[in-house]
PDB file of C-alpha atoms in Angstrom:
ATOM      1  CA  GLU A 123     -26.708  13.650 -28.225  1.00 68.00           C
ATOM      2  CA  VAL A 124     -23.080  13.637 -29.669  1.00 73.00           C
ATOM      3  CA  MET A 125     -22.927  10.071 -27.730  1.00 74.00           C
ATOM      4  CA  MET A 126     -25.753   8.822 -29.756  1.00 77.00           C
ATOM      5  CA  ASP A 127     -24.721   9.887 -32.603  1.00 79.00           C
ATOM      6  CA  LEU A 128     -21.535   8.078 -31.962  1.00 82.00           C
ATOM      7  CA  GLY A 129     -22.907   4.784 -30.849  1.00 89.00           C
ATOM      8  CA  MET A 130     -22.632   3.520 -27.718  1.00 89.00           C
ATOM      9  CA  ASP A 131     -20.464   0.044 -29.093  1.00 92.00           C
ATOM     10  CA  LYS A 132     -17.879   2.391 -30.754  1.00 93.00           C
ATOM     11  CA  ILE A 133     -17.611   4.521 -27.395  1.00 93.00           C
ATOM     12  CA  ALA A 134     -16.834   1.476 -25.651  1.00 93.00           C
ATOM     13  CA  ALA A 135     -14.606  -0.021 -27.950  1.00 95.00           C
ATOM     14  CA  HIS A 136     -12.553   3.955 -27.574  1.00 96.00           C
ATOM     15  CA  GLU A 137     -13.053   2.818 -23.974  1.00 95.00           C
ATOM     16  CA  ARG A 138     -11.240  -0.448 -23.997  1.00 96.00           C
ATOM     17  CA  SER A 139      -8.802   0.301 -26.325  1.00 97.00           C
ATOM     18  CA  LEU A 140      -7.375   3.319 -24.021  1.00 97.00           C
ATOM     19  CA  ARG A 141      -7.724   1.021 -20.905  1.00 97.00           C
ATOM     20  CA  ASP A 142      -5.574  -1.650 -22.736  1.00 96.00           C
ATOM     21  CA  TYR A 143      -3.172   0.802 -24.287  1.00 98.00           C
ATOM     22  CA  ALA A 144      -2.772   2.759 -20.256  1.00 97.00           C
ATOM     23  CA  ARG A 145      -2.636  -0.666 -18.594  1.00 96.00           C
ATOM     24  CA  ASP A 146       0.131  -2.112 -20.873  1.00 96.00           C
ATOM     25  CA  ARG A 147       2.418   1.185 -20.104  1.00 98.00           C
ATOM     26  CA  LEU A 148       1.504   1.784 -16.830  1.00 97.00           C
ATOM     27  CA  ARG A 149       2.439  -2.255 -16.035  1.00 96.00           C
ATOM     28  CA  SER A 150       5.527  -1.231 -17.814  1.00 97.00           C
ATOM     29  CA  LEU A 151       6.744   1.590 -14.894  1.00 97.00           C
ATOM     30  CA  ASN A 152       8.194  -1.294 -12.418  1.00 95.00           C
ATOM     31  CA  TRP A 153       8.200   1.605 -10.025  1.00 95.00           C
ATOM     32  CA  LEU A 154       4.529   2.196 -10.139  1.00 96.00           C
ATOM     33  CA  GLN A 155       1.865  -0.134  -8.266  1.00 93.00           C
ATOM     34  CA  ILE A 156      -1.402  -0.466  -9.666  1.00 93.00           C
ATOM     35  CA  GLN A 157      -3.987  -0.798  -6.954  1.00 88.00           C
ATOM     36  CA  GLY A 158      -6.771  -3.072  -8.804  1.00 82.00           C
ATOM     37  CA  ASP A 159      -6.403  -4.255 -12.436  1.00 79.00           C
ATOM     38  CA  ALA A 160      -9.388  -6.325 -12.811  1.00 85.00           C
ATOM     39  CA  PRO A 161      -9.345  -7.418 -16.593  1.00 82.00           C
ATOM     40  CA  ASP A 162     -12.259  -5.635 -17.727  1.00 86.00           C
ATOM     41  CA  LYS A 163     -12.571  -3.212 -15.573  1.00 91.00           C
ATOM     42  CA  GLY A 164     -13.476   0.247 -16.858  1.00 93.00           C
ATOM     43  CA  ALA A 165     -10.248   2.521 -18.332  1.00 95.00           C
ATOM     44  CA  ILE A 166      -9.600   4.098 -14.569  1.00 95.00           C
ATOM     45  CA  PHE A 167      -6.091   3.464 -12.676  1.00 96.00           C
ATOM     46  CA  SER A 168      -5.069   4.377  -8.980  1.00 93.00           C
ATOM     47  CA  MET A 169      -1.608   4.206  -8.981  1.00 94.00           C
ATOM     48  CA  THR A 170       0.663   4.217  -5.724  1.00 93.00           C
ATOM     49  CA  MET A 171       4.724   5.037  -6.241  1.00 94.00           C
ATOM     50  CA  ASP A 172       6.866   4.500  -3.567  1.00 89.00           C
ATOM     51  CA  GLY A 173       8.367   7.097  -1.957  1.00 92.00           C
ATOM     52  CA  ALA A 174       5.618   9.507  -3.060  1.00 94.00           C
ATOM     53  CA  HIS A 175       2.529  10.560  -1.522  1.00 94.00           C
ATOM     54  CA  ALA A 176      -0.620  10.726  -4.108  1.00 94.00           C
ATOM     55  CA  HIS A 177      -1.089  14.007  -3.490  1.00 95.00           C
ATOM     56  CA  ASP A 178       2.482  15.616  -4.328  1.00 96.00           C
ATOM     57  CA  ILE A 179       1.965  13.538  -8.046  1.00 96.00           C
ATOM     58  CA  SER A 180      -1.359  15.041  -8.251  1.00 97.00           C
ATOM     59  CA  THR A 181       0.557  18.423  -7.334  1.00 97.00           C
ATOM     60  CA  ILE A 182       3.502  17.794  -9.809  1.00 97.00           C
ATOM     61  CA  LEU A 183       1.039  16.169 -12.883  1.00 97.00           C
ATOM     62  CA  ASP A 184      -1.721  19.260 -12.519  1.00 97.00           C
ATOM     63  CA  LYS A 185       1.486  21.707 -13.020  1.00 97.00           C
ATOM     64  CA  ARG A 186       2.320  19.796 -15.869  1.00 96.00           C
ATOM     65  CA  GLY A 187      -1.483  20.168 -17.431  1.00 96.00           C
ATOM     66  CA  ILE A 188      -2.499  16.708 -16.423  1.00 97.00           C
ATOM     67  CA  ALA A 189      -5.157  15.789 -14.875  1.00 96.00           C
ATOM     68  CA  VAL A 190      -5.727  13.028 -12.174  1.00 97.00           C
ATOM     69  CA  ARG A 191      -7.503  12.543  -8.552  1.00 94.00           C
ATOM     70  CA  ALA A 192      -5.758  12.220  -5.421  1.00 93.00           C
ATOM     71  CA  GLY A 193      -6.960  10.846  -2.392  1.00 83.00           C
ATOM     72  CA  THR A 194      -8.903   7.884  -0.740  1.00 80.00           C
ATOM     73  CA  HIS A 195     -11.691   8.234  -3.130  1.00 80.00           C
ATOM     74  CA  CYS A 196     -14.193   7.086  -0.687  1.00 76.00           C
ATOM     75  CA  ALA A 197     -12.508   3.691  -0.515  1.00 80.00           C
ATOM     76  CA  MET A 198     -10.611   3.449   2.277  1.00 79.00           C
ATOM     77  CA  PRO A 199     -11.107   0.012   3.525  1.00 79.00           C
ATOM     78  CA  LEU A 200      -9.900  -1.047  -0.162  1.00 79.00           C
ATOM     79  CA  LEU A 201      -6.807   0.427   0.455  1.00 77.00           C
ATOM     80  CA  GLU A 202      -5.993  -0.547   3.761  1.00 82.00           C
ATOM     81  CA  PHE A 203      -6.237  -3.876   2.041  1.00 81.00           C
ATOM     82  CA  TYR A 204      -3.905  -2.708  -0.170  1.00 76.00           C
ATOM     83  CA  GLY A 205      -1.703  -1.065   2.442  1.00 79.00           C
ATOM     84  CA  ALA A 206      -2.025   2.754   0.759  1.00 80.00           C
ATOM     85  CA  SER A 207      -3.071   5.611   2.196  1.00 84.00           C
ATOM     86  CA  ALA A 208      -4.061   7.371  -1.015  1.00 91.00           C
ATOM     87  CA  THR A 209      -4.104   6.816  -4.595  1.00 91.00           C
ATOM     88  CA  ALA A 210      -3.476   9.249  -7.706  1.00 95.00           C
ATOM     89  CA  ARG A 211      -6.375   7.523  -9.841  1.00 94.00           C
ATOM     90  CA  ALA A 212      -6.377   8.561 -14.299  1.00 97.00           C
ATOM     91  CA  SER A 213      -9.949   7.942 -16.079  1.00 96.00           C
ATOM     92  CA  PHE A 214      -9.921   7.657 -19.350  1.00 96.00           C
ATOM     93  CA  GLY A 215     -13.237   7.880 -21.629  1.00 94.00           C
ATOM     94  CA  LEU A 216     -14.727   9.369 -25.215  1.00 93.00           C
ATOM     95  CA  TYR A 217     -12.932  12.489 -24.771  1.00 93.00           C
ATOM     96  CA  ASN A 218      -9.327  10.884 -24.559  1.00 97.00           C
ATOM     97  CA  THR A 219      -6.458   9.429 -26.467  1.00 97.00           C
ATOM     98  CA  HIS A 220      -3.707   7.457 -26.723  1.00 98.00           C
ATOM     99  CA  ALA A 221      -1.661  10.419 -26.581  1.00 98.00           C
ATOM    100  CA  GLU A 222      -2.871  11.597 -23.673  1.00 98.00           C
ATOM    101  CA  VAL A 223      -2.100   8.215 -21.842  1.00 98.00           C
ATOM    102  CA  ASP A 224       2.014   8.696 -23.243  1.00 98.00           C
ATOM    103  CA  THR A 225       1.190  12.334 -21.278  1.00 98.00           C
ATOM    104  CA  LEU A 226       0.544  11.055 -18.395  1.00 98.00           C
ATOM    105  CA  ILE A 227       2.863   8.428 -18.640  1.00 98.00           C
ATOM    106  CA  ASP A 228       5.588  10.850 -19.020  1.00 98.00           C
ATOM    107  CA  GLY A 229       4.574  13.027 -16.122  1.00 98.00           C
ATOM    108  CA  LEU A 230       4.893   9.936 -13.964  1.00 98.00           C
ATOM    109  CA  THR A 231       8.382   9.410 -14.998  1.00 97.00           C
ATOM    110  CA  PHE A 232       9.047  12.904 -14.493  1.00 97.00           C
ATOM    111  CA  CYS A 233       8.024  12.372 -10.917  1.00 97.00           C
ATOM    112  CA  ARG A 234       9.501   9.272 -10.257  1.00 96.00           C
ATOM    113  CA  GLU A 235      12.735  10.896 -11.545  1.00 96.00           C
ATOM    114  CA  LEU A 236      12.157  13.931  -8.440  1.00 94.00           C
ATOM    115  CA  PHE A 237      11.259  11.431  -5.835  1.00 90.00           C
ATOM    116  CA  ALA A 238      14.059   8.591  -6.477  1.00 81.00           C
TER     117      ALA A 238
END
């Protein structure tokens, strides 16, 4: 009901804004790899970081209050194509803000400092 009150067009616009903002911020991290980056994809990003396993990344982020998923995400053939055993995946939606994207970036930067 809340979604209908907001309007699907506004929700979609918000999610596109989050996607574009997150993509720009994540791309700026030259030590992070985004696995799959189609132009019109949803606001979901699977990532790998040299020297850090996805489960380690997700554990460290969790300790900082940042929720991501880690694993194969039922996409083993795709991960094999990208040469990754697992990814950390951040998903953004109606309930997220640009500030939360910034918090993810800060958390990933903290991870990088630990594993560098």
